[in-house]
Coordinates of C-alpha atoms and ligand atoms in Angstrom, one line a residue:
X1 CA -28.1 -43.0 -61.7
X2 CA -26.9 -41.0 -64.6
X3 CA -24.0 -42.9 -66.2
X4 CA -25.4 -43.7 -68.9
X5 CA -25.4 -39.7 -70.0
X6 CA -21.8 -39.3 -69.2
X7 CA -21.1 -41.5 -72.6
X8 CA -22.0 -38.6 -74.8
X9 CA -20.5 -35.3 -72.9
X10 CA -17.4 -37.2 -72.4
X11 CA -14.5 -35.1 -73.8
X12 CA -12.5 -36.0 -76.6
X13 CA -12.0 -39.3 -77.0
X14 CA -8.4 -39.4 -77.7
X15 CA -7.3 -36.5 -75.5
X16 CA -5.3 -39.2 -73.3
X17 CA -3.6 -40.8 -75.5
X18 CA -2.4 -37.6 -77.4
X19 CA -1.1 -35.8 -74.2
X20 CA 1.0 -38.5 -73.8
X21 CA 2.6 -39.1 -77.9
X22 CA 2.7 -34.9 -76.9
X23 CA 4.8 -35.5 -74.1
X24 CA 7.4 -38.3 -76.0
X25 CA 7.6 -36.1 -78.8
X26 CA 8.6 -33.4 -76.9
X27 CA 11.0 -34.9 -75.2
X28 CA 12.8 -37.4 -77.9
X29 CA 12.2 -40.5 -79.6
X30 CA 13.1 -43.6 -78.1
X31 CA 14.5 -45.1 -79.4
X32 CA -0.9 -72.5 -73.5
X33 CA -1.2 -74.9 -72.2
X34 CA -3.7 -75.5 -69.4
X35 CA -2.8 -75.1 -65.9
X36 CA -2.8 -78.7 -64.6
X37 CA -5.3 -78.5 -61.4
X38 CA -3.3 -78.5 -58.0
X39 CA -6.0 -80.8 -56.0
X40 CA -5.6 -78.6 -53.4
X41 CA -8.5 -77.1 -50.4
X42 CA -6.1 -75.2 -48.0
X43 CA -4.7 -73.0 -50.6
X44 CA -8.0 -72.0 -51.9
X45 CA -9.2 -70.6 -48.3
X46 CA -8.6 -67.4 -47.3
X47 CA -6.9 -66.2 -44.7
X48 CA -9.7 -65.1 -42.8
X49 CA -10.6 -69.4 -42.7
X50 CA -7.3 -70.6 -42.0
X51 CA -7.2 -68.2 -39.1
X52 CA -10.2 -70.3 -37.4
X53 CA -9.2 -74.0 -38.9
X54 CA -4.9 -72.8 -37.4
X55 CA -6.9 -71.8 -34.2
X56 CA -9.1 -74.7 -33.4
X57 CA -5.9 -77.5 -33.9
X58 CA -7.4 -78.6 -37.1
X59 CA -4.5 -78.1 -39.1
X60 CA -1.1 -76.5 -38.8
X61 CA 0.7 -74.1 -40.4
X62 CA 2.8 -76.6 -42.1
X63 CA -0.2 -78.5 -43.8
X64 CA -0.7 -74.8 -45.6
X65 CA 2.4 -74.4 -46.5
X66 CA 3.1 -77.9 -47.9
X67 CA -0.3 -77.5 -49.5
X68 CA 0.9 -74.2 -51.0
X69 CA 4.5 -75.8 -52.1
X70 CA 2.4 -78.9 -54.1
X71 CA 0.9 -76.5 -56.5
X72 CA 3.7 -74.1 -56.4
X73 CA 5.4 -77.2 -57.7
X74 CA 3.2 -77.9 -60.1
X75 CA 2.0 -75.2 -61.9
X76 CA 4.8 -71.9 -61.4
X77 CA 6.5 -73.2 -64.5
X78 CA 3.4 -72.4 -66.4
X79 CA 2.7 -69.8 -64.2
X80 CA 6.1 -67.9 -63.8
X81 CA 4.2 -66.3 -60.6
X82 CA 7.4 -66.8 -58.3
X83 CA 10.8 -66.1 -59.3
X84 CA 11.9 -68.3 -55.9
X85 CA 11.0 -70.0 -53.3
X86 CA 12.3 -71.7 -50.2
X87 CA 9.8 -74.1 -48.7
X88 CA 12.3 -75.9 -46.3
X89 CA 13.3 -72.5 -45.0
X90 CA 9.3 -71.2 -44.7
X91 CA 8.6 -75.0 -42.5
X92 CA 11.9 -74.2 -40.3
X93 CA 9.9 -70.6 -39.4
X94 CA 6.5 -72.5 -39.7
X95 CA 7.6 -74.5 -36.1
X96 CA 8.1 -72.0 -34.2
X97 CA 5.0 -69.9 -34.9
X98 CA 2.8 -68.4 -32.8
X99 CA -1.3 -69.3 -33.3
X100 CA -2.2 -66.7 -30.8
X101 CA -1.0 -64.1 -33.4
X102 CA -3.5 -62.3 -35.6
X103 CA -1.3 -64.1 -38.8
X104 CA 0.4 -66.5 -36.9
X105 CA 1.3 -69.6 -39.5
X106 CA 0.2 -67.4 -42.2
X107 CA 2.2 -67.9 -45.1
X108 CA 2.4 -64.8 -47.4
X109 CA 4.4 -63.9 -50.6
X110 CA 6.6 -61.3 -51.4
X111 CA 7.5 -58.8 -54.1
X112 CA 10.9 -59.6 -55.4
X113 CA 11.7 -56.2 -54.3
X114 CA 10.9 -56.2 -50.7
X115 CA 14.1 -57.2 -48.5
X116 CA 14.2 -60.5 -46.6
X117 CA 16.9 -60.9 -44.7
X118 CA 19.1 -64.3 -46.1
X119 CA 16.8 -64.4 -49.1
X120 CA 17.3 -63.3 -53.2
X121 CA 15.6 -60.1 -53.9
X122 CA 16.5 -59.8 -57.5
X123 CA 13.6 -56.6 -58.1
X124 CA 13.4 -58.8 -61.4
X125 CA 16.7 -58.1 -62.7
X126 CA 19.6 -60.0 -63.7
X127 CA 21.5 -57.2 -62.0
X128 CA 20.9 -58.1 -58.8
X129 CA 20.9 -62.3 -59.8
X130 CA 22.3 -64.8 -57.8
X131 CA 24.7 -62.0 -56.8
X132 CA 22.7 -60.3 -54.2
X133 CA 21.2 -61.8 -51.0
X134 CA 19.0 -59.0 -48.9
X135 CA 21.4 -58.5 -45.9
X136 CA 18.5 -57.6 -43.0
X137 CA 14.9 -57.7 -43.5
X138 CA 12.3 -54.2 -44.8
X139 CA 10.2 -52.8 -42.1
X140 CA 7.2 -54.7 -43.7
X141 CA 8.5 -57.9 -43.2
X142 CA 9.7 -57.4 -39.6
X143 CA 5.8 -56.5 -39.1
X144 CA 4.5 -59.1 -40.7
X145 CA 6.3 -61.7 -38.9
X146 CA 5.3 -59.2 -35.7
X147 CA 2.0 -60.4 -36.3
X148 CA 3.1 -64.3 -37.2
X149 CA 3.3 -64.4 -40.7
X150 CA 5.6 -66.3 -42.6
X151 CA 7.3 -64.7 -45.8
X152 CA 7.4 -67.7 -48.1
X153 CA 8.1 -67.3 -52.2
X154 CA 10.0 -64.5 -53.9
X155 CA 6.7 -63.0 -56.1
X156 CA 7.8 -62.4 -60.0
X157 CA 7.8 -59.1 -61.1
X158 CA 8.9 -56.2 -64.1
X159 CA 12.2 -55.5 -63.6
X160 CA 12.6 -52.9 -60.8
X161 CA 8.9 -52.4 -60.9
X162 CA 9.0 -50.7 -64.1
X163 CA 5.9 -51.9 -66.7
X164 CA 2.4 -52.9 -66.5
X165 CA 3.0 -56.6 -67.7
X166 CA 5.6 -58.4 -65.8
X167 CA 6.9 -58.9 -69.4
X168 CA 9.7 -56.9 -68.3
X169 CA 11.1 -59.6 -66.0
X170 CA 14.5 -60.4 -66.6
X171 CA 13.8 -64.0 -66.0
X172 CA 10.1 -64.8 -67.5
X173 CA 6.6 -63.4 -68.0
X174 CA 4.2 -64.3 -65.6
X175 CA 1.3 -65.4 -67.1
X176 CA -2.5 -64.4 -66.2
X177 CA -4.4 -67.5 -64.5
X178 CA -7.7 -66.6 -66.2
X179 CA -6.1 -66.7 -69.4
X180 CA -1.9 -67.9 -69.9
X181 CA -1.9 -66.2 -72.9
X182 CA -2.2 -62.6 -71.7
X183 CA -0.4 -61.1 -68.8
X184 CA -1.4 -60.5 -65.1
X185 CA -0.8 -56.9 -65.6
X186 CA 2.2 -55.5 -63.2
X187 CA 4.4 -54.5 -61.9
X188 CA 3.3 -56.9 -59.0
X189 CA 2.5 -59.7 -61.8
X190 CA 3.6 -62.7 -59.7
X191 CA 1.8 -61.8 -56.8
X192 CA -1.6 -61.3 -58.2
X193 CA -1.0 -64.5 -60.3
X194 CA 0.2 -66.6 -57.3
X195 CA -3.2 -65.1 -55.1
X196 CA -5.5 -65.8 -58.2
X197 CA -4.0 -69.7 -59.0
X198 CA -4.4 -70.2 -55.3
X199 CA -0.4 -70.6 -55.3
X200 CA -0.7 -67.4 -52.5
X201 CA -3.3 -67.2 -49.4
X202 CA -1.8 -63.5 -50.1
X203 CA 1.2 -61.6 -51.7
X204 CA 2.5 -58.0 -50.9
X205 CA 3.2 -56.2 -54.0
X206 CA 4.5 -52.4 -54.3
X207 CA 2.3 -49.5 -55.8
X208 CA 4.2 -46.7 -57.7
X209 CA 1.5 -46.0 -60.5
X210 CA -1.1 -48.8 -60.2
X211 CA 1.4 -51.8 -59.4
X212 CA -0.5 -53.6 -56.6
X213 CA -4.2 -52.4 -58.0
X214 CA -3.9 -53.4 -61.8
X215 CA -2.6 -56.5 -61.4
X216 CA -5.3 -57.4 -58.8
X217 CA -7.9 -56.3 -61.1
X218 CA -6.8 -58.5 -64.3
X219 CA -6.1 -61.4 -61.9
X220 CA -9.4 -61.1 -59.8
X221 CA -8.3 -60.2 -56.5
X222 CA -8.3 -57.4 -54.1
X223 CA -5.6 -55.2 -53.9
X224 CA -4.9 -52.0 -51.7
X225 CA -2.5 -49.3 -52.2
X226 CA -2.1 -47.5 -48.4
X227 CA -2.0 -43.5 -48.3
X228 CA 2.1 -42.6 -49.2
X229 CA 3.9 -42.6 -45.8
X230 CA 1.4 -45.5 -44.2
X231 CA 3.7 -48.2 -45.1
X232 CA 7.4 -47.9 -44.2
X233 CA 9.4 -48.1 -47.5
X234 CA 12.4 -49.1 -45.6
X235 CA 13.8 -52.3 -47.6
X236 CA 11.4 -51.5 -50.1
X237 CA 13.9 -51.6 -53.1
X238 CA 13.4 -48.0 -54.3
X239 CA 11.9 -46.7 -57.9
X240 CA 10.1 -43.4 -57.0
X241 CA 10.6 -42.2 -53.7
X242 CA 7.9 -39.9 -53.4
X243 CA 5.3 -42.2 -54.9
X244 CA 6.6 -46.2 -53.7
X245 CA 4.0 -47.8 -51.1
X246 CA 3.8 -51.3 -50.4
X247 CA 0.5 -53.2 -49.8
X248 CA -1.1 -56.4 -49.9
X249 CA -3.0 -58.2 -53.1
X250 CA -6.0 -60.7 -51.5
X251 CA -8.8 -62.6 -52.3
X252 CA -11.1 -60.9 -50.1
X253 CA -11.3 -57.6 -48.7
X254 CA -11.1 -58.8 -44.9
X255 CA -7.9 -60.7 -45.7
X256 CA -6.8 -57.0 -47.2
X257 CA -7.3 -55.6 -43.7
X258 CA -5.9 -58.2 -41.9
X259 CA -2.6 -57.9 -43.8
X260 CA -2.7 -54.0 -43.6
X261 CA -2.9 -54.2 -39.9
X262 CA 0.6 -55.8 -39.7
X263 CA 2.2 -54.0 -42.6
X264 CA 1.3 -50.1 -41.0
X265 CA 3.1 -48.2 -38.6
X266 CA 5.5 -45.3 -38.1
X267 CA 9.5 -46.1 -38.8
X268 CA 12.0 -43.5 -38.0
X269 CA 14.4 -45.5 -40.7
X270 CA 12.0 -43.6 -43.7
X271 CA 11.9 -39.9 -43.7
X272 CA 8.8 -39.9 -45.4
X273 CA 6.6 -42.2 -42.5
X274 CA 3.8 -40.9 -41.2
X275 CA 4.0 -40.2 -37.5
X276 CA -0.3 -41.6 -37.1
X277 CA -2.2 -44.0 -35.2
X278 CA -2.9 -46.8 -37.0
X279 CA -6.6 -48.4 -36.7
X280 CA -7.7 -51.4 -36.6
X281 CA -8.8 -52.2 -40.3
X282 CA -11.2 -54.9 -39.8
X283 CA -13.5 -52.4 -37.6
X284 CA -14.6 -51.2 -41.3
X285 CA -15.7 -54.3 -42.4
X286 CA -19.5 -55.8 -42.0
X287 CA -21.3 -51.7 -41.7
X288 CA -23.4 -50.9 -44.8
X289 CA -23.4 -47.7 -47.2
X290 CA -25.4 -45.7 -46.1
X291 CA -24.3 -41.4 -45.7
X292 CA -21.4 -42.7 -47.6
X293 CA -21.1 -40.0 -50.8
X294 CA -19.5 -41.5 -54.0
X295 CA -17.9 -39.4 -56.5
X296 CA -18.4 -40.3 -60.3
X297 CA -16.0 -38.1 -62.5
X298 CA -16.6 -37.5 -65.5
X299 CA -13.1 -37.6 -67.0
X300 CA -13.7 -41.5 -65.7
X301 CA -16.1 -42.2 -68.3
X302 CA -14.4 -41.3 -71.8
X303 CA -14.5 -43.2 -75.1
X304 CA -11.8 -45.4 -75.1
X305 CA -12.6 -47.4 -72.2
X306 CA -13.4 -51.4 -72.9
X307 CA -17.7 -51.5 -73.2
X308 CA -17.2 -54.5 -71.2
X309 CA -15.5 -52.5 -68.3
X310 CA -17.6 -49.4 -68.4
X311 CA -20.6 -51.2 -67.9
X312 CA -19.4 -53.4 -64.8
X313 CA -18.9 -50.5 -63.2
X314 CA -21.8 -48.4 -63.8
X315 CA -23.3 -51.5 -62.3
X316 CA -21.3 -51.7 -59.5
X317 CA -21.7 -48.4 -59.0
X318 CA -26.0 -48.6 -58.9
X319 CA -25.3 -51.1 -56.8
X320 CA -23.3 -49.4 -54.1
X321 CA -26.1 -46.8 -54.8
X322 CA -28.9 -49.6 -53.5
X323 CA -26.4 -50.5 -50.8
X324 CA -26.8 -47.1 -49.3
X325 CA -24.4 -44.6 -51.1
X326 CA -25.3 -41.0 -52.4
X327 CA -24.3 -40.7 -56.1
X328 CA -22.6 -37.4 -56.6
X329 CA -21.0 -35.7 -59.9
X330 CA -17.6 -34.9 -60.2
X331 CA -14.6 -33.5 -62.0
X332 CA -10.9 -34.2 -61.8
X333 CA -10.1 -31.8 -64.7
X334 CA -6.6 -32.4 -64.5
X335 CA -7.1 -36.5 -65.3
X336 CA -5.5 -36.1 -68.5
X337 CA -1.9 -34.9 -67.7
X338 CA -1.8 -37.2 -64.6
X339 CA 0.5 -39.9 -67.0
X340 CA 2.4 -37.2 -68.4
X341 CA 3.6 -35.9 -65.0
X342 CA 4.0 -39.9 -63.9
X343 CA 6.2 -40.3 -66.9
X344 CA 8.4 -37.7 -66.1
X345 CA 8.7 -37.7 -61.9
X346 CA 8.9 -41.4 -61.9
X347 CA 12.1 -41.3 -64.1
X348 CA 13.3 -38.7 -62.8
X349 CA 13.5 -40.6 -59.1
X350 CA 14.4 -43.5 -61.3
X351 CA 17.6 -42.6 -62.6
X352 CA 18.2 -40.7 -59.2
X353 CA 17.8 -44.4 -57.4
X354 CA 19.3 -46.6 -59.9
X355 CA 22.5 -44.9 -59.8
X356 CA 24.1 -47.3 -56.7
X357 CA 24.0 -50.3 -59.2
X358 CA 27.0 -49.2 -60.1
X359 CA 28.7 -52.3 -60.0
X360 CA 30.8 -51.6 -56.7
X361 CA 28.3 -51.9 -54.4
X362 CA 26.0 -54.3 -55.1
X363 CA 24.8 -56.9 -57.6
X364 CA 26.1 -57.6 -61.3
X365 CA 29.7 -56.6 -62.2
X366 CA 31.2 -56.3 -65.2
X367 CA 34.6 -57.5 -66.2
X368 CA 37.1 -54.8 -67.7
X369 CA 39.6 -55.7 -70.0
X370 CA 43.5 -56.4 -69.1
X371 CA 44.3 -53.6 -72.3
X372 CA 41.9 -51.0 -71.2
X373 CA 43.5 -47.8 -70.3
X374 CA 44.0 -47.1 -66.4
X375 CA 42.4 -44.1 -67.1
X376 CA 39.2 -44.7 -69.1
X377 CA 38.9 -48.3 -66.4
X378 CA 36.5 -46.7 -63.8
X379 CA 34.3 -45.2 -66.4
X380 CA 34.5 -48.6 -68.7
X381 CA 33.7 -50.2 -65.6
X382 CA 30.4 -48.7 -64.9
X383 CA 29.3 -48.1 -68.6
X384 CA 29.8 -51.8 -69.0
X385 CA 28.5 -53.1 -65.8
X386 CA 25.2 -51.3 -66.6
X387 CA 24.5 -51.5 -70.2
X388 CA 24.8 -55.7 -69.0
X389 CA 22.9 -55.5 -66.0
X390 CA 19.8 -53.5 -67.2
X391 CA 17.1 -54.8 -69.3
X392 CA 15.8 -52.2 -72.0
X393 CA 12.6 -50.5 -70.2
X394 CA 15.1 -49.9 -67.2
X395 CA 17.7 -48.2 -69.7
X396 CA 14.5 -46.4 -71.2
X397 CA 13.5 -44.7 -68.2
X398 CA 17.0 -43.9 -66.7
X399 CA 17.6 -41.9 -69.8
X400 CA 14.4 -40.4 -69.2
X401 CA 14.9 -39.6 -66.4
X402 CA 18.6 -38.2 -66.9
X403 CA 17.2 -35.8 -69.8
X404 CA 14.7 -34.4 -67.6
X405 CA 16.8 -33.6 -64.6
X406 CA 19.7 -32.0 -66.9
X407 CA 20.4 -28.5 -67.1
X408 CA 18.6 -27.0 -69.5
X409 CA 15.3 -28.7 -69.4
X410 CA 15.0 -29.0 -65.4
X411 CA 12.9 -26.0 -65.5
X412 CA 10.8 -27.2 -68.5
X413 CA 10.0 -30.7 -67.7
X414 CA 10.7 -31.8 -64.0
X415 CA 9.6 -28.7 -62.2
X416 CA 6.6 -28.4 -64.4
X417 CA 5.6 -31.9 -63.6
X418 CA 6.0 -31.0 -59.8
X419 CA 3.5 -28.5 -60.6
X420 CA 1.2 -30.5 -62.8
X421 CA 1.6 -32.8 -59.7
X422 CA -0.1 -30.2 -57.3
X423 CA -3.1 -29.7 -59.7
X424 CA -3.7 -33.2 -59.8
X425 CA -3.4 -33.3 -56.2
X426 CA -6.1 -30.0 -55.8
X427 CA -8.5 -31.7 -58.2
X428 CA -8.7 -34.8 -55.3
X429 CA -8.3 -31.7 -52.4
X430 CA -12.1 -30.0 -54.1
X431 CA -13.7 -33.3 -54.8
X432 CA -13.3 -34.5 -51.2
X433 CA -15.2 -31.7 -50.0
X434 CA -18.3 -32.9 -51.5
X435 CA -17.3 -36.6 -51.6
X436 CA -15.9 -39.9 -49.5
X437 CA -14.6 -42.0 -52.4
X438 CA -14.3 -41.3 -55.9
X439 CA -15.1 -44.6 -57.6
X440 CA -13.8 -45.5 -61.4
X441 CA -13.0 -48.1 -63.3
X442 CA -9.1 -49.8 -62.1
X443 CA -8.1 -50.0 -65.8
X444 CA -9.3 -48.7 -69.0
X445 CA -9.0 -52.3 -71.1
X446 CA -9.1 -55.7 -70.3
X447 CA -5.8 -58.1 -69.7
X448 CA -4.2 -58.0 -73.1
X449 CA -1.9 -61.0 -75.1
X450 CA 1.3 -61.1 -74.0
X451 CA 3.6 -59.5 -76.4
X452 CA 0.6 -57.2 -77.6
X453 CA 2.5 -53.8 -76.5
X454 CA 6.2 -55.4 -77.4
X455 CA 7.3 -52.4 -80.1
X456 CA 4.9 -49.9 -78.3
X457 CA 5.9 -49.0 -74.8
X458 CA 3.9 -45.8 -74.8
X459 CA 0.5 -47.2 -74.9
X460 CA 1.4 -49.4 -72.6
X461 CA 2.0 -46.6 -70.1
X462 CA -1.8 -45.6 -71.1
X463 CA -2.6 -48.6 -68.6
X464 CA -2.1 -46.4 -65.8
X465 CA -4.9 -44.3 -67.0
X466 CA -6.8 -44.3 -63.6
X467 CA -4.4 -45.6 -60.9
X468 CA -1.2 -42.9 -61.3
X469 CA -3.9 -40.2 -59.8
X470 CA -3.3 -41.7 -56.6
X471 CA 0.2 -41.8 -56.5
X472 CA 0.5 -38.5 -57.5
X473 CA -1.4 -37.4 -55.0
X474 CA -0.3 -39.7 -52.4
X475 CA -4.1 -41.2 -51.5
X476 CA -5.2 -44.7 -50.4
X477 CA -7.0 -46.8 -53.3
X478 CA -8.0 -50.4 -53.6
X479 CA -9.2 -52.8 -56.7
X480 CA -12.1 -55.4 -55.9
X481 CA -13.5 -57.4 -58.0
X482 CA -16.7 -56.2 -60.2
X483 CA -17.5 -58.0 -62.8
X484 CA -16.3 -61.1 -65.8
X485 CA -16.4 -59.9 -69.6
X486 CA -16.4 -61.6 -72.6
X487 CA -13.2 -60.8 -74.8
X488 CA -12.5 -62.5 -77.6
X489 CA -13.0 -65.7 -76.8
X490 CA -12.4 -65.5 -73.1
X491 CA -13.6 -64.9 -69.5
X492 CA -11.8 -62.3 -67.6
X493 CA -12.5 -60.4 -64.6
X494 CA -12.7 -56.8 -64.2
X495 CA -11.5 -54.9 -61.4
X496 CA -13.5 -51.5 -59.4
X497 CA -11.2 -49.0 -58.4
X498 CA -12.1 -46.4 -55.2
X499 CA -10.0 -43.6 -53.9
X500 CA -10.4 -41.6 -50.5
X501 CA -8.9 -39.0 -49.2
X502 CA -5.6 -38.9 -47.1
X503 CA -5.7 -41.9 -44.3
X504 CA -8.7 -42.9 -45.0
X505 CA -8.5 -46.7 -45.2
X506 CA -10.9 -47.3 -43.0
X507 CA -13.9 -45.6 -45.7
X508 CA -12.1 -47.3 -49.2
X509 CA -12.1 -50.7 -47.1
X510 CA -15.6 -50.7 -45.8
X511 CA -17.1 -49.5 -49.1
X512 CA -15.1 -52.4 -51.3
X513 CA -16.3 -54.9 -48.0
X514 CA -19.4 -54.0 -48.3
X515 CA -20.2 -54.2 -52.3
X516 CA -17.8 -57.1 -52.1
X517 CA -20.8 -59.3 -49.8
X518 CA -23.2 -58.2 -51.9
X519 CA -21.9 -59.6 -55.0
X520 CA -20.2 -63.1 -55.5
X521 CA -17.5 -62.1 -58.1
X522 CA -14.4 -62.0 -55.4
X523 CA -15.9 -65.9 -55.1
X524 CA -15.2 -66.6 -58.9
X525 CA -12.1 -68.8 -59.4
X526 CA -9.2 -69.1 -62.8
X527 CA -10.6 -71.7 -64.4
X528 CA -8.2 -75.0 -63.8
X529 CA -6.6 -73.7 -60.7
Ligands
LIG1 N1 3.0 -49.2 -64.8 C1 3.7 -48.1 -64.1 C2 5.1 -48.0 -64.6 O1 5.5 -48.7 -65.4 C3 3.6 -48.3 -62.6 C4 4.5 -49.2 -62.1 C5 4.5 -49.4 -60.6 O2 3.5 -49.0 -59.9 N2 5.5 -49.9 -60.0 O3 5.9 -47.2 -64.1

């Protein structure tokens, strides 16, 4: 093992941080209480249990979801973790389910950006308030209830998926089990709060830049972003076209698979779904390491990184080295313009998507004054409806994204981040040639306070340090569980991040099963819930 060496020839310590101020200069300047203990037992279980206990007659799958509702009830006010939920509607669909289905009774939270037909889907937004009820359900939902589960609790989130806190909700923070004073990390906040209080058996989130993996690693859970095209992104409320996948956050790594098998599949209503057969995920789970070849790159390991964090994972990764795996040296050279190019597609798609809230169509409209000009009314109309129905990060990166695609600087920002993009993607093409996974820490820095990036959204976007890589370059990557730290004052986990190449669940979910049984941190519970 030869971590400990990458310390000193990591490059410049700040190089990260400064390509990004780079980028926003050149552009322009823009502008506790403790959780009270639900005495609950089903809602601690994973699915994987409740599976057996549903099976045998033992319990029903209204005893979990009653069970769930009791500490929904008492502790998502403290929480925030769900935005809504309707537990009379989740028993009515609870009677008729089918036990002989892989999730049949399973209840399982959703994104509030993932269409259910006759429920809210406010993507965090006051846009889309109590105006907007999803009129038919997203691919992933019709799946999931293929295989028996039962969508139950609209999960809280940053408004349209845009942040890394869940601060950016329209309606409240979510708040971090392990700690209520710092965040869960985002933009799937609610979900990976509502697994780790036990308020979820399991919660889909979406993934544009690290949204289902982040969160699961500063809430201590397992969370798997599919290979781009895996999952259909049909009702799947769009932010980034080319980079949006849904996926599940878990407590374990099996319950991971066992959601992924009901959320995969080709669906002609998204362009971009992969025409592939899809495995059976649990056939990963139980094998060991061994001939498995883990890639440690360099540009992983820089200054900057939390001590805490850096040293989990060079433990976990010496011990998926005594589980089996070859330890091999990498590079991903272009690392460091990875949230550069983010910060300029994503926005770009942004502003592209977030042009039908317009105020006609769906969602939040604005009234226009009787005096108003007939004339200047349409344009009123929209300015109005839009500066009310947007929160500020949302306006942020529509006018980022509008500057980048207008004429003039097309050329010098959006098609150079398309071809940044393909560099990024090369760097991951060479390393799989010598490599399975490529294995790095999930975030550079532990959950922080809520509030602590409130004036400074651009280090904020520094979160995303090791997740966007994967989105860019459209590969499957999952967070488990490695490890607690100390930070001031308090315990909080620390999340282990592996990428594989294109389709290759099967590998990222047998490596994370694997170290996961030979550790007990994915067994660690939020203190008081
Ligand atoms: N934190 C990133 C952003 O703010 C990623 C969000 C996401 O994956 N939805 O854009």
């Amino acid at each position: 093992m030869r971590l400990a060496n990458r310390r000193a020839s990591s490059s410049s310590p700040v190089w990260w941080r400064s390509s990004l101020h780079l980028l926003a200069a050149s552009l322009f300047s823009f502008s506790i209480s403790l959780i009270p203990s639900p005495s609950v037992s089903l809602s601690e279980s994973t699915i994987a249990q409740l599976r057996k206990q549903l099976k045998s007659g033992d319990i029903t799958p209204a005893d979990i979801i009653k069970d769930l509702h009791q500490g929904m009830e008492k502790v998502n006010e403290s929480l925030g973790a769900y935005i809504s939920y309707d537990v009379e509607a989740a028993l009515k669909e609870a009677e008729t389910a089918d036990l002989s289905l892989p999730l049949g009774g399973i209840p399982i939270a959703v994104k509030d950006n993932i269409n259910v037909k006759g429920q809210p889907c406010t993507c965090g937004s006051k846009f889309l308030d109590e105006n907007y009820t999803a009129p038919y359900n997203a691919t992933s939902i019709d799946l999931l209830r293929k295989g028996g589960a039962i969508p139950f609790g609209r999960a809280n989130m940053d408004e349209f998926a845009m942040g890394s806190s869940t601060e950016n909700s329209a309606f409240f923070p979510a708040r971090n089990p392990w700690d209520l004073a710092r965040v869960p990390g985002g933009s799937s906040g609610g979900s990976a709060t509502a697994v780790g209080a036990n308020i979820a058996l399991a919660a889909l989130g979406s993934d544009t830049g690290g949204s289902i993996r982040q969160p699961a690693a500063f809430c201590g859970n397992v969370g798997i972003k599919p290979t781009y095209g895996r999952v259909s992104r049909y009702g799947l409320v769009a932010f980034a076209s080319s980079l949006d996948q849904i996926g599940p956050i878990t407590k374990t790594v099996e319950d991971a698979a066992l959601v992924l098998n009901h959320l995969c599949g080709h669906d002609a209503r998204d362009s971009t779904s992969l025409k592939v057969e899809v495995p059976d995920f649990t056939s990963a789970l139980g094998q060991d390491l061994k001939g498995l070849r883990i890639g440690i790159a360099k540009e992983h390991f820089i200054d900057g990184i939390h001590p805490g964090i850096r040293e989990a994972v060079e433990k976990a990764v010496k011990q998926m080295e005594s589980l089996g795996a070859t330890i091999v040296d990498i590079s991903l050279p272009h690392t460091d313009i990875g949230i550069a190019t983010y910060y300029i597609l994503a926005p770009a798609e942004a502003s592209a998507n977030l042009a039908r809230f317009d105020g006609v169509r769906y969602g939040h409209r604005a009234e226009v004054p009787a005096d108003v000009e007939n004339d200047k009314r349409l344009l009123y109309h929209y300015q109005k409806t839009r500066s009310e129905g947007f929160g500020p990060e949302v306006k942020r990166r529509i006018l980022l994204g509008t500057y980048v695609l207008s004429s003039g600087y097309y050329d010098a920002y959006y098609v150079k981040a398309q071809k940044a993009r393909t560099l990024v993607r090369r760097d991951f093409t060479e390393a799989f040639e010598k490599v399975d996974l490529v294995v790095s820490p999930t975030t550079p820095v532990p959950p922080f306070k809520i509030g602590a990036f409130r004036d400074d959204p651009l280090s904020l976007y520094l979160e995303d340090l090791f997740t966007i890589p994967a989105n860019l370059a459209g590969l499957p990557a999952i967070s488990v569980p490695c490890g607690m730290i100390q930070h001031e004052g308090v315990e909080l986990p620390v999340g282990l991040h592996l990428t594989a190449k294109p389709l290759d669940e099967v590998t990222v979910l047998r490596a994370a099963h694997a170290y996961e049984q030979a550790t007990e941190w994915h067994k660690r519970r939020a203190p008081g819930v």
